[in-house]
Short mmCIF file of C-alpha atoms in Angstrom, two decimals:
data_model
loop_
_atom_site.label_atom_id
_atom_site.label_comp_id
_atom_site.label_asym_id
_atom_site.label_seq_id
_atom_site.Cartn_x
_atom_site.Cartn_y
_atom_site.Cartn_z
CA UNK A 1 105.83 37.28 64.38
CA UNK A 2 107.17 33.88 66.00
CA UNK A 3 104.70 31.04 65.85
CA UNK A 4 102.19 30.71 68.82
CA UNK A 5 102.94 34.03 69.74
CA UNK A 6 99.94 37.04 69.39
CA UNK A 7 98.64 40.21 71.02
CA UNK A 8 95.77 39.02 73.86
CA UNK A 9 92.40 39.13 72.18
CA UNK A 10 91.34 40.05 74.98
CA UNK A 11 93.41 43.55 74.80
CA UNK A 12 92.11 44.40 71.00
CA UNK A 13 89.56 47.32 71.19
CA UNK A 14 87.88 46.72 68.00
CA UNK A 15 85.48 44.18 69.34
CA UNK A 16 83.95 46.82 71.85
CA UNK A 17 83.36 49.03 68.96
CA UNK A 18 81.31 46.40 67.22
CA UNK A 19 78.56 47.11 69.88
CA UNK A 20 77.95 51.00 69.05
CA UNK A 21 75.52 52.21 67.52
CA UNK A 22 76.56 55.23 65.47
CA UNK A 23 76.80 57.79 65.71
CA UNK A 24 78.00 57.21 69.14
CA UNK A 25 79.39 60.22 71.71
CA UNK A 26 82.88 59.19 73.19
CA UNK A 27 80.81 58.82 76.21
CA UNK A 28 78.78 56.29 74.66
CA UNK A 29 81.73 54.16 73.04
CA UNK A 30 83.32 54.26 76.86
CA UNK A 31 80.07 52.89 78.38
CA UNK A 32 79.62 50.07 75.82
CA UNK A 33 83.38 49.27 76.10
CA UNK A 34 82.39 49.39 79.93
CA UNK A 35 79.45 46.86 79.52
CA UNK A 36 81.71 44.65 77.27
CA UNK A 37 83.94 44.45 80.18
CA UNK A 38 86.56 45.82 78.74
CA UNK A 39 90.10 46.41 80.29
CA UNK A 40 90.59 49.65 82.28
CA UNK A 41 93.93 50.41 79.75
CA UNK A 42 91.35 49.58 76.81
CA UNK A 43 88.31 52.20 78.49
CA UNK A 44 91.44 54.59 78.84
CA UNK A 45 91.97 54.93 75.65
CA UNK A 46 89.17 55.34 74.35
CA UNK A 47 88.68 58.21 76.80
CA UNK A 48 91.23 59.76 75.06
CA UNK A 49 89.73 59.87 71.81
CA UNK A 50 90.39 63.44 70.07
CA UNK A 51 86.68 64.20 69.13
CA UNK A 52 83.36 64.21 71.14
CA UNK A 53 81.50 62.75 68.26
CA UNK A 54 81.64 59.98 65.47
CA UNK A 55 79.91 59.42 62.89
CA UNK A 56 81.30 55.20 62.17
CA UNK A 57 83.35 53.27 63.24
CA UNK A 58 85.81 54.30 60.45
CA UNK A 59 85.89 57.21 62.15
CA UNK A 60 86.73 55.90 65.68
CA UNK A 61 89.59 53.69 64.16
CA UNK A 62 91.19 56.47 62.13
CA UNK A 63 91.48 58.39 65.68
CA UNK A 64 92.43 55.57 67.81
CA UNK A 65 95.95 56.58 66.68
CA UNK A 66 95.87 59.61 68.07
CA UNK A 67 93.81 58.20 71.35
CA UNK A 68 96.62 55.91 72.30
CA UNK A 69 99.31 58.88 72.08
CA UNK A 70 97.53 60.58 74.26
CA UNK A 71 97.07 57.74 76.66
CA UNK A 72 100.26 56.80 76.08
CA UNK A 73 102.39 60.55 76.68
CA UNK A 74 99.77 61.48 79.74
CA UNK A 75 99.51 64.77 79.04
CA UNK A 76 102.94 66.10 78.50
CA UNK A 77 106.63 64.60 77.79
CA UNK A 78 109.17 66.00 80.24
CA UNK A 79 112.55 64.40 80.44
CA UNK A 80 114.33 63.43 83.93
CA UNK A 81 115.15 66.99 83.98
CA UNK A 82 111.64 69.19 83.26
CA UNK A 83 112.85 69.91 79.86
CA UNK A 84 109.43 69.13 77.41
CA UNK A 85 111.84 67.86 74.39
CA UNK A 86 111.02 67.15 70.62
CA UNK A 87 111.88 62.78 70.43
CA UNK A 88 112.09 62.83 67.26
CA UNK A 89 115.79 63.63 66.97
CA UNK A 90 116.99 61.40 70.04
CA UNK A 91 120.65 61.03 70.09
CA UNK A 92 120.95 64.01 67.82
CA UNK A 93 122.50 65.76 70.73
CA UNK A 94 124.91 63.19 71.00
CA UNK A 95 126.02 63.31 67.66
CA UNK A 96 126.16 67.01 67.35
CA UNK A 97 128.46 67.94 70.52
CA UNK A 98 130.39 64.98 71.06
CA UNK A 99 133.89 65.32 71.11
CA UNK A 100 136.11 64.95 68.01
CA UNK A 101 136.47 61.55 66.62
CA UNK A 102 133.12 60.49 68.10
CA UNK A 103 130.67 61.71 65.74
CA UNK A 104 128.92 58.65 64.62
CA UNK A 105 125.38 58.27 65.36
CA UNK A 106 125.29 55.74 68.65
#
């Protein structure tokens, strides 16, 4: 990290999770996220949150992981051409059918 450079306190979620009382519904971490005036990417993500109940907090951070995937992938991850594709071998297919000579990962 470069000095005087940080992530926006304002866009941390933890703080709005400080305000639940658990066990809390995902609708009722939303709603205090809501009345902590949270941003809309910040309530979005927490909409996404796997389970419909949590125990803790610990709970709620252990899944925000997952939460923010979800947000992140909206649903599904189709390519430019409709093809739902794996990305965790990206430029395999380069690799693996490119002319001879030119095998080197890019």
């Amino acid at each position: 990290m470069a000095f005087g450079f940080a992530e926006n306190p304002a866009l941390s979620i933890t703080p709005h999770l400080d305000s639940v009382d658990y066990p809390a519904t995902r609708e009722q971490i939303v709603a205090a996220a809501e009345d902590n005036g949270a941003y809309t990417d910040i309530i979005n993500v927490l909409k996404s949150l796997p389970r419909e109940e949590y125990p803790s907090r610990e709970d709620v951070m252990r899944d925000l992981a997952e939460a923010a995937r979800r947000f992140a992938l909206g649903g599904r991850n189709y390519d430019d051409d409709g093809v739902d594709r794996d990305r965790r071998n990206i430029g395999r297919d380069l690799v693996e059918n490119a002319p001879d000579g030119n095998q080197r990962h890019p």
